[in-house]
mmCIF file of C-alpha atoms in Angstrom:
data_model
loop_
_atom_site.group_PDB
_atom_site.id
_atom_site.type_symbol
_atom_site.label_atom_id
_atom_site.label_comp_id
_atom_site.label_asym_id
_atom_site.label_seq_id
_atom_site.Cartn_x
_atom_site.Cartn_y
_atom_site.Cartn_z
ATOM 1 C CA MET P 98 32.961 6.793 61.682
ATOM 2 C CA ARG P 99 36.088 4.646 61.910
ATOM 3 C CA ALA P 100 34.500 2.398 64.516
ATOM 4 C CA ASP P 101 31.592 1.642 62.152
ATOM 5 C CA ARG P 102 34.060 0.859 59.395
ATOM 6 C CA LEU P 103 36.000 -1.555 61.576
ATOM 7 C CA VAL P 104 32.793 -3.348 62.491
ATOM 8 C CA SER P 105 31.848 -3.574 58.777
ATOM 9 C CA LEU P 106 35.268 -4.887 57.937
ATOM 10 C CA VAL P 107 34.961 -7.735 60.497
ATOM 11 C CA LEU P 108 31.469 -8.576 59.327
ATOM 12 C CA LEU P 109 32.606 -8.760 55.685
ATOM 13 C CA LEU P 110 35.349 -11.199 56.620
ATOM 14 C CA ARG P 111 32.943 -13.220 58.714
ATOM 15 C CA GLN P 112 30.299 -13.490 56.026
ATOM 16 C CA ARG P 113 32.459 -13.912 52.961
ATOM 17 C CA GLY P 114 35.583 -15.526 54.269
ATOM 18 C CA ARG P 115 38.975 -14.515 52.738
ATOM 19 C CA LEU P 116 38.939 -11.184 50.910
ATOM 20 C CA THR P 117 41.742 -9.158 49.234
ATOM 21 C CA ALA P 118 42.577 -5.624 50.292
ATOM 22 C CA ASP P 119 41.218 -4.369 46.945
ATOM 23 C CA THR P 120 37.861 -6.039 47.534
ATOM 24 C CA LEU P 121 37.628 -4.702 51.064
ATOM 25 C CA ALA P 122 38.487 -1.170 49.918
ATOM 26 C CA ARG P 123 35.790 -1.334 47.211
ATOM 27 C CA GLU P 124 33.140 -2.588 49.599
ATOM 28 C CA LEU P 125 33.961 -0.050 52.318
ATOM 29 C CA GLU P 126 34.515 2.807 49.820
ATOM 30 C CA VAL P 127 37.979 3.641 51.173
ATOM 31 C CA SER P 128 41.532 3.309 49.864
ATOM 32 C CA VAL P 129 43.614 0.157 50.136
ATOM 33 C CA ARG P 130 45.968 2.010 52.488
ATOM 34 C CA THR P 131 43.056 2.721 54.836
ATOM 35 C CA VAL P 132 42.092 -0.967 54.766
ATOM 36 C CA LEU P 133 45.661 -1.963 55.734
ATOM 37 C CA ARG P 134 45.640 0.499 58.629
ATOM 38 C CA ASP P 135 42.295 -0.896 59.795
ATOM 39 C CA ILE P 136 43.595 -4.421 59.640
ATOM 40 C CA GLU P 137 46.523 -3.401 61.880
ATOM 41 C CA ALA P 138 44.100 -1.695 64.327
ATOM 42 C CA LEU P 139 41.959 -4.816 64.549
ATOM 43 C CA SER P 140 44.935 -7.004 65.183
ATOM 44 C CA ALA P 141 46.174 -4.631 67.938
ATOM 45 C CA ALA P 142 42.723 -4.845 69.502
ATOM 46 C CA GLY P 143 42.824 -8.630 69.641
ATOM 47 C CA VAL P 144 40.630 -9.453 66.684
ATOM 48 C CA PRO P 145 42.110 -12.660 65.153
ATOM 49 C CA VAL P 146 42.571 -11.364 61.566
ATOM 50 C CA TYR P 147 45.532 -12.690 59.580
ATOM 51 C CA ALA P 148 46.986 -12.310 56.089
ATOM 52 C CA GLU P 149 47.438 -15.188 53.569
ATOM 53 C CA ARG P 150 50.093 -14.580 50.997
ATOM 54 C CA GLY P 151 50.148 -15.839 47.420
ATOM 55 C CA ARG P 152 48.058 -15.686 44.308
ATOM 56 C CA ASN P 153 44.794 -16.469 46.116
ATOM 57 C CA GLY P 154 45.732 -14.755 49.312
ATOM 58 C CA GLY P 155 43.916 -12.032 51.269
ATOM 59 C CA PHE P 156 42.709 -11.386 54.784
ATOM 60 C CA ALA P 157 40.639 -13.699 56.940
ATOM 61 C CA LEU P 158 39.476 -14.328 60.459
ATOM 62 C CA LEU P 159 40.389 -17.376 62.538
ATOM 63 C CA PRO P 160 37.628 -20.019 62.293
ATOM 64 C CA GLY P 161 34.976 -19.738 64.996
ATOM 65 C CA PHE P 162 35.411 -16.007 65.683
ATOM 66 C CA ARG P 163 32.062 -14.235 66.154
ATOM 67 C CA THR P 164 30.919 -10.814 67.136
ATOM 68 C CA GLU P 165 27.934 -10.637 69.420
ATOM 69 C CA LEU P 166 25.007 -9.027 67.678
ATOM 70 C CA THR P 167 21.542 -10.036 68.855
ATOM 71 C CA GLY P 168 17.872 -8.965 68.816
ATOM 72 C CA LEU P 169 16.451 -9.931 65.431
ATOM 73 C CA ASN P 170 14.368 -12.943 64.628
ATOM 74 C CA HIS P 171 14.154 -14.503 61.213
ATOM 75 C CA ASP P 172 11.145 -12.549 59.835
ATOM 76 C CA GLU P 173 12.496 -9.243 61.185
ATOM 77 C CA ALA P 174 15.753 -9.674 59.458
ATOM 78 C CA LEU P 175 14.065 -10.880 56.266
ATOM 79 C CA ALA P 176 11.941 -7.669 56.167
ATOM 80 C CA LEU P 177 14.987 -5.456 56.547
ATOM 81 C CA LEU P 178 17.017 -7.405 53.951
ATOM 82 C CA THR P 179 14.153 -7.267 51.483
ATOM 83 C CA VAL P 180 13.720 -3.468 51.856
ATOM 84 C CA GLY P 181 17.454 -2.994 51.716
ATOM 85 C CA SER P 182 17.741 -5.035 48.494
ATOM 86 C CA GLY P 183 15.628 -2.523 46.559
ATOM 87 C CA ARG P 184 16.420 1.052 45.503
ATOM 88 C CA GLY P 185 16.773 2.294 49.057
ATOM 89 C CA GLU P 186 20.470 2.987 48.518
ATOM 90 C CA GLN P 187 19.426 5.904 46.318
ATOM 91 C CA VAL P 188 17.409 7.646 49.007
ATOM 92 C CA PHE P 189 18.774 10.640 50.873
ATOM 93 C CA GLY P 190 22.472 9.688 50.301
ATOM 94 C CA LEU P 191 22.358 6.764 52.743
ATOM 95 C CA GLY P 192 23.898 4.084 50.447
ATOM 96 C CA SER P 193 27.011 3.387 52.518
ATOM 97 C CA ALA P 194 25.056 3.327 55.807
ATOM 98 C CA LEU P 195 22.494 0.958 54.280
ATOM 99 C CA ALA P 196 25.176 -1.475 53.103
ATOM 100 C CA SER P 197 26.773 -1.459 56.536
ATOM 101 C CA ALA P 198 23.410 -2.019 58.229
ATOM 102 C CA MET P 199 22.573 -4.964 55.960
ATOM 103 C CA ARG P 200 25.854 -6.659 56.930
ATOM 104 C CA LYS P 201 24.995 -6.213 60.581
ATOM 105 C CA VAL P 202 21.487 -7.511 60.049
ATOM 106 C CA THR P 203 22.777 -10.644 58.426
ATOM 107 C CA ASP P 204 25.335 -11.218 61.100
ATOM 108 C CA ALA P 205 22.703 -10.789 63.827
ATOM 109 C CA LEU P 206 20.927 -13.955 62.822
ATOM 110 C CA PRO P 207 21.669 -17.394 64.280
ATOM 111 C CA GLU P 208 23.884 -19.468 62.067
ATOM 112 C CA SER P 209 21.030 -21.768 61.116
ATOM 113 C CA HIS P 210 18.853 -18.882 59.863
ATOM 114 C CA ARG P 211 21.471 -16.720 58.177
ATOM 115 C CA ALA P 212 21.655 -18.474 54.812
ATOM 116 C CA THR P 213 17.899 -19.033 54.747
ATOM 117 C CA ALA P 214 17.027 -15.337 55.243
ATOM 118 C CA SER P 215 19.637 -14.123 52.715
ATOM 119 C CA ASP P 216 18.310 -16.533 50.064
ATOM 120 C CA ALA P 217 14.685 -15.597 50.876
ATOM 121 C CA ALA P 218 15.493 -11.854 50.481
ATOM 122 C CA ARG P 219 16.844 -12.607 47.015
ATOM 123 C CA ARG P 220 13.416 -13.990 46.102
ATOM 124 C CA PHE P 221 11.769 -10.593 46.653
ATOM 125 C CA LEU P 222 12.402 -7.669 44.290
ATOM 126 C CA VAL P 223 11.356 -4.198 45.428
ATOM 127 C CA GLU P 224 10.931 -1.300 42.941
ATOM 128 C CA PRO P 225 13.050 -2.644 40.024
ATOM 129 C CA GLU P 226 14.489 -0.320 37.443
ATOM 130 C CA SER P 227 12.140 -1.669 34.720
ATOM 131 C CA ASP P 228 8.506 -2.799 34.948
ATOM 132 C CA LEU P 229 6.447 -4.839 32.478
ATOM 133 C CA LEU P 230 5.418 -1.805 30.513
ATOM 134 C CA SER P 231 8.461 0.473 30.234
ATOM 135 C CA ARG P 232 11.692 1.554 31.789
ATOM 136 C CA ARG P 233 11.592 3.632 34.949
ATOM 137 C CA PRO P 234 12.870 7.236 34.702
ATOM 138 C CA ALA P 235 16.458 7.698 35.937
ATOM 139 C CA PRO P 236 16.669 8.925 39.530
ATOM 140 C CA GLU P 237 17.869 12.537 39.913
ATOM 141 C CA GLU P 238 21.362 13.130 41.112
ATOM 142 C CA VAL P 239 22.148 15.079 44.310
ATOM 143 C CA ALA P 240 25.754 15.690 45.403
ATOM 144 C CA GLY P 241 26.699 13.642 48.378
ATOM 145 C CA ALA P 242 28.058 16.551 50.409
ATOM 146 C CA THR P 243 24.949 18.619 49.689
ATOM 147 C CA MET P 244 22.626 15.755 50.745
ATOM 148 C CA THR P 245 24.590 15.199 53.941
ATOM 149 C CA GLU P 246 24.333 18.829 54.993
ATOM 150 C CA ILE P 247 20.610 18.905 54.306
ATOM 151 C CA ARG P 248 19.958 15.606 56.102
ATOM 152 C CA ARG P 249 21.938 16.756 59.198
ATOM 153 C CA ALA P 250 20.037 20.038 59.357
ATOM 154 C CA VAL P 251 16.655 18.263 59.090
ATOM 155 C CA LEU P 252 17.522 15.780 61.834
ATOM 156 C CA ALA P 253 19.269 18.303 64.138
ATOM 157 C CA GLY P 254 16.526 20.882 63.749
ATOM 158 C CA HIS P 255 18.893 23.566 62.516
ATOM 159 C CA ARG P 256 18.354 26.302 59.934
ATOM 160 C CA LEU P 257 19.839 25.692 56.493
ATOM 161 C CA ARG P 258 21.353 27.815 53.733
ATOM 162 C CA ILE P 259 20.813 26.433 50.231
ATOM 163 C CA HIS P 260 22.096 27.580 46.853
ATOM 164 C CA TYR P 261 18.961 26.918 44.794
ATOM 165 C CA ALA P 262 18.378 27.130 41.034
ATOM 166 C CA ALA P 263 14.668 27.681 40.532
ATOM 167 C CA THR P 264 13.280 27.186 37.041
ATOM 168 C CA GLY P 265 14.103 30.117 34.807
ATOM 169 C CA GLN P 266 16.041 31.995 37.526
ATOM 170 C CA ALA P 267 19.686 32.434 38.406
ATOM 171 C CA PRO P 268 20.802 30.439 41.410
ATOM 172 C CA GLN P 269 20.342 32.265 44.734
ATOM 173 C CA TRP P 270 21.293 31.599 48.394
ATOM 174 C CA ARG P 271 18.298 31.199 50.664
ATOM 175 C CA THR P 272 18.000 30.549 54.385
ATOM 176 C CA VAL P 273 15.189 28.108 55.221
ATOM 177 C CA ASP P 274 13.757 26.236 58.173
ATOM 178 C CA PRO P 275 13.742 22.530 57.152
ATOM 179 C CA ILE P 276 10.757 20.408 58.025
ATOM 180 C CA GLY P 277 11.514 17.042 56.345
ATOM 181 C CA LEU P 278 12.582 15.136 53.284
ATOM 182 C CA VAL P 279 10.281 13.348 50.849
ATOM 183 C CA THR P 280 11.143 11.061 47.954
ATOM 184 C CA VAL P 281 8.568 10.058 45.303
ATOM 185 C CA ARG P 282 9.070 8.458 41.850
ATOM 186 C CA ASP P 283 12.892 8.809 42.261
ATOM 187 C CA ARG P 284 12.640 12.496 42.946
ATOM 188 C CA SER P 285 13.514 14.005 46.292
ATOM 189 C CA TYR P 286 12.119 17.159 47.847
ATOM 190 C CA LEU P 287 13.017 19.315 50.827
ATOM 191 C CA LEU P 288 9.961 20.558 52.702
ATOM 192 C CA ALA P 289 10.709 23.784 54.511
ATOM 193 C CA THR P 290 9.450 27.236 55.412
ATOM 194 C CA ARG P 291 11.048 30.552 54.477
ATOM 195 C CA SER P 292 10.157 33.654 56.440
ATOM 196 C CA GLY P 293 7.156 31.660 57.694
ATOM 197 C CA ALA P 294 5.843 30.741 54.229
ATOM 198 C CA ASP P 295 5.631 27.106 53.014
ATOM 199 C CA ARG P 296 8.317 26.182 50.483
ATOM 200 C CA THR P 297 9.040 22.917 48.611
ATOM 201 C CA TYR P 298 12.461 22.567 47.056
ATOM 202 C CA ARG P 299 13.474 19.952 44.463
ATOM 203 C CA MET P 300 16.651 18.422 45.698
ATOM 204 C CA SER P 301 18.280 18.051 42.267
ATOM 205 C CA ARG P 302 18.157 21.910 41.977
ATOM 206 C CA VAL P 303 20.022 22.458 45.241
ATOM 207 C CA LEU P 304 23.589 23.212 44.139
ATOM 208 C CA ALA P 305 25.079 23.519 47.631
ATOM 209 C CA ALA P 306 23.949 23.578 51.238
ATOM 210 C CA GLU P 307 25.197 24.654 54.628
ATOM 211 C CA GLU P 308 23.831 23.635 57.999
ATOM 212 C CA LEU P 309 23.673 26.596 60.394
ATOM 213 C CA SER P 310 24.009 26.482 64.195
ATOM 214 C CA GLU P 311 20.741 28.425 64.687
ATOM 215 C CA ALA P 312 17.711 26.383 65.710
ATOM 216 C CA ALA P 313 15.063 26.004 62.964
ATOM 217 C CA ARG P 314 11.728 27.694 63.505
ATOM 218 C CA ARG P 315 9.470 24.697 63.287
ATOM 219 C CA PRO P 316 7.093 22.576 65.447
ATOM 220 C CA ASP P 317 8.625 19.868 67.521
ATOM 221 C CA GLN P 318 6.282 17.265 66.030
ATOM 222 C CA VAL P 319 5.270 16.922 62.373
ATOM 223 C CA ASP P 320 2.965 14.683 60.372
ATOM 224 C CA LEU P 321 5.059 14.658 57.205
ATOM 225 C CA ASP P 322 2.508 12.615 55.222
ATOM 226 C CA ARG P 323 -0.203 15.178 55.955
ATOM 227 C CA VAL P 324 2.132 18.092 55.132
ATOM 228 C CA TRP P 325 3.061 16.508 51.801
ATOM 229 C CA ARG P 326 -0.636 15.882 50.858
ATOM 230 C CA GLU P 327 -1.460 19.493 51.645
ATOM 231 C CA ARG P 328 1.407 20.834 49.570
ATOM 232 C CA CYS P 329 0.553 18.559 46.644
ATOM 233 C CA ALA P 330 -3.098 19.792 46.768
ATOM 234 C CA GLN P 331 -1.939 23.444 46.953
ATOM 235 C CA PHE P 332 0.433 22.994 44.048
ATOM 236 C CA LEU P 333 -2.171 21.299 41.813
ATOM 237 C CA SER P 334 -4.907 23.856 42.628
ATOM 238 C CA GLY P 335 -3.006 26.748 41.039
ATOM 239 C CA ASP P 336 -3.060 27.716 37.349
ATOM 240 C CA HIS P 337 -1.920 24.254 36.256
ATOM 241 C CA ILE P 338 -3.962 22.067 33.948
ATOM 242 C CA ALA P 339 -4.685 18.383 34.503
ATOM 243 C CA VAL P 340 -4.637 16.200 31.380
ATOM 244 C CA LEU P 341 -5.840 12.637 30.900
ATOM 245 C CA VAL P 342 -3.825 11.046 28.116
ATOM 246 C CA ARG P 343 -3.230 7.611 26.535
ATOM 247 C CA VAL P 344 0.352 6.952 25.409
ATOM 248 C CA THR P 345 2.411 4.105 24.020
ATOM 249 C CA PRO P 346 4.740 2.509 26.607
ATOM 250 C CA GLN P 347 7.735 3.519 24.472
ATOM 251 C CA ARG P 348 6.926 7.202 24.853
ATOM 252 C CA ARG P 349 5.959 7.205 28.547
ATOM 253 C CA GLN P 350 9.332 8.626 29.600
ATOM 254 C CA ASP P 351 9.040 11.438 27.027
ATOM 255 C CA LEU P 352 5.583 12.339 28.307
ATOM 256 C CA MET P 353 6.638 12.258 31.998
ATOM 257 C CA SER P 354 9.720 14.389 31.284
ATOM 258 C CA SER P 355 7.639 17.190 29.766
ATOM 259 C CA ALA P 356 4.979 17.176 32.530
ATOM 260 C CA VAL P 357 5.083 19.137 35.805
ATOM 261 C CA ALA P 358 3.664 16.153 37.732
ATOM 262 C CA VAL P 359 2.229 12.684 37.186
ATOM 263 C CA ARG P 360 -0.713 11.857 39.445
ATOM 264 C CA ALA P 361 -1.797 8.383 38.203
ATOM 265 C CA SER P 362 -0.846 5.675 35.717
ATOM 266 C CA ALA P 363 -2.716 2.568 34.619
ATOM 267 C CA PRO P 364 -2.544 0.198 31.641
ATOM 268 C CA ASP P 365 -5.289 0.055 29.004
ATOM 269 C CA PRO P 366 -6.403 -3.287 27.429
ATOM 270 C CA ASP P 367 -4.715 -2.436 24.126
ATOM 271 C CA GLY P 368 -1.309 -2.046 25.789
ATOM 272 C CA ARG P 369 -1.228 1.754 25.973
ATOM 273 C CA LEU P 370 -0.898 3.570 29.255
ATOM 274 C CA ARG P 371 -3.508 5.913 30.687
ATOM 275 C CA LEU P 372 -1.898 8.694 32.662
ATOM 276 C CA GLU P 373 -3.182 11.728 34.540
ATOM 277 C CA VAL P 374 -0.493 14.377 34.197
ATOM 278 C CA THR P 375 -0.209 18.109 35.031
ATOM 279 C CA TYR P 376 1.139 20.859 32.858
ATOM 280 C CA GLN P 377 1.801 24.527 33.581
ATOM 281 C CA ASP P 378 -1.023 25.723 31.357
ATOM 282 C CA LEU P 379 -2.960 24.839 28.146
ATOM 283 C CA ARG P 380 -0.185 26.201 25.922
ATOM 284 C CA HIS P 381 2.466 24.100 27.642
ATOM 285 C CA ALA P 382 0.271 20.952 27.365
ATOM 286 C CA GLU P 383 -0.449 21.572 23.678
ATOM 287 C CA TRP P 384 3.254 22.034 22.903
ATOM 288 C CA ALA P 385 4.378 18.980 24.898
ATOM 289 C CA LEU P 386 1.776 16.570 23.550
ATOM 290 C CA TRP P 387 2.167 17.697 19.906
ATOM 291 C CA GLN P 388 5.742 16.394 20.109
ATOM 292 C CA LEU P 389 4.439 12.866 20.712
ATOM 293 C CA GLY P 390 2.355 12.782 17.495
ATOM 294 C CA THR P 391 0.136 9.728 17.192
ATOM 295 C CA ASP P 392 1.886 7.982 20.106
ATOM 296 C CA ALA P 393 -0.329 9.972 22.445
ATOM 297 C CA GLU P 394 -4.065 10.684 22.585
ATOM 298 C CA VAL P 395 -5.552 13.349 24.824
ATOM 299 C CA LEU P 396 -8.838 12.180 26.424
ATOM 300 C CA ALA P 397 -9.476 15.347 28.443
ATOM 301 C CA PRO P 398 -9.838 18.272 28.740
ATOM 302 C CA GLY P 399 -11.889 18.966 25.572
ATOM 303 C CA ALA P 400 -10.172 22.304 25.029
ATOM 304 C CA LEU P 401 -6.811 20.585 24.636
ATOM 305 C CA ARG P 402 -8.270 18.024 22.210
ATOM 306 C CA THR P 403 -9.705 20.840 20.113
ATOM 307 C CA ALA P 404 -6.409 22.740 20.116
ATOM 308 C CA LEU P 405 -4.468 19.680 18.937
ATOM 309 C CA ARG P 406 -7.086 18.798 16.309
ATOM 310 C CA ASP P 407 -7.079 22.379 14.912
ATOM 311 C CA ARG P 408 -3.263 22.268 14.740
ATOM 312 C CA ALA P 409 -3.321 18.911 12.922
ATOM 313 C CA THR P 410 -5.997 20.147 10.535
ATOM 314 C CA ALA P 411 -4.014 23.281 9.698
ATOM 315 C CA LEU P 412 -0.929 21.140 8.981
ATOM 316 C CA ALA P 413 -2.866 18.722 6.813
ATOM 317 C CA MET P 414 -4.323 21.587 4.772
ATOM 318 C CA LEU P 415 -0.890 23.053 4.262
ATOM 319 C CA TYR P 416 0.306 19.784 2.621
ATOM 320 C CA GLU P 417 -3.020 18.841 1.004
ATOM 321 C CA ASP P 418 -2.124 19.777 -2.645
ATOM 322 C CA GLY P 419 1.453 18.600 -2.466
ATOM 323 C CA ALA P 420 4.446 20.361 -4.021
#
């Protein structure tokens, strides 16, 4: 852990020049005291880092010093920098590791290509927070320590204890065999089995986690894309109801928040959005879509259109004569 941080510190100084202890601490997500200890360790190891005093002072490397990192050509580095510049830092709690990796990628390039690749990566934007039609939903929060335990268990092939809060139930501890992690539309899921039965856990509902030393009962190889497709199909084939609806861009987030799942989204010529969403049942769909008033129009199924029409008719009749 400390070795990676020392490398990151050297790369920061190489790429940005003189930096203050406060800036280094913020970039490395450690205390200023830790930065000062790391600077002393680098000096003792022969790395030519020195301090400049004064108002514009900080730490810097002697000119010409270079760490040897090789193996990437221009396009390979550009691809990694582009992906890393998007929302990847939100995925599976790997933000600090991604930042460190991006510094190493940049440093691995020849001097003549470094500035070109970094500038080119800034010309590509991957998965921005807002699109042309509306604002993206906020990503769900998962505690860093919880995510780390789950990630370690998945990669090590160990069993996992999770404190899980299922909808409408009190949180309970469960022991599961983790298969993999999936993130979709800023929501993360743990795919696992429990007592041999398939289970899918929403990461934002995992309150705590503990990696166990016991080996997980799972196949050595897994096609995670296939497993995810199968679980999605199984989930949507239950008692849920699929609804095709047109909604104004301003109310898309309200619609998505009330739905169990969103399967497709496309713009209509008039500026509205056409979405295929899933609700628990007809009653749930009727309640959720009634809240949107005229900002949403159900296209299918017909039973839901009829239910909403009958409710609107009853309300109109109630107020027909006035007070």
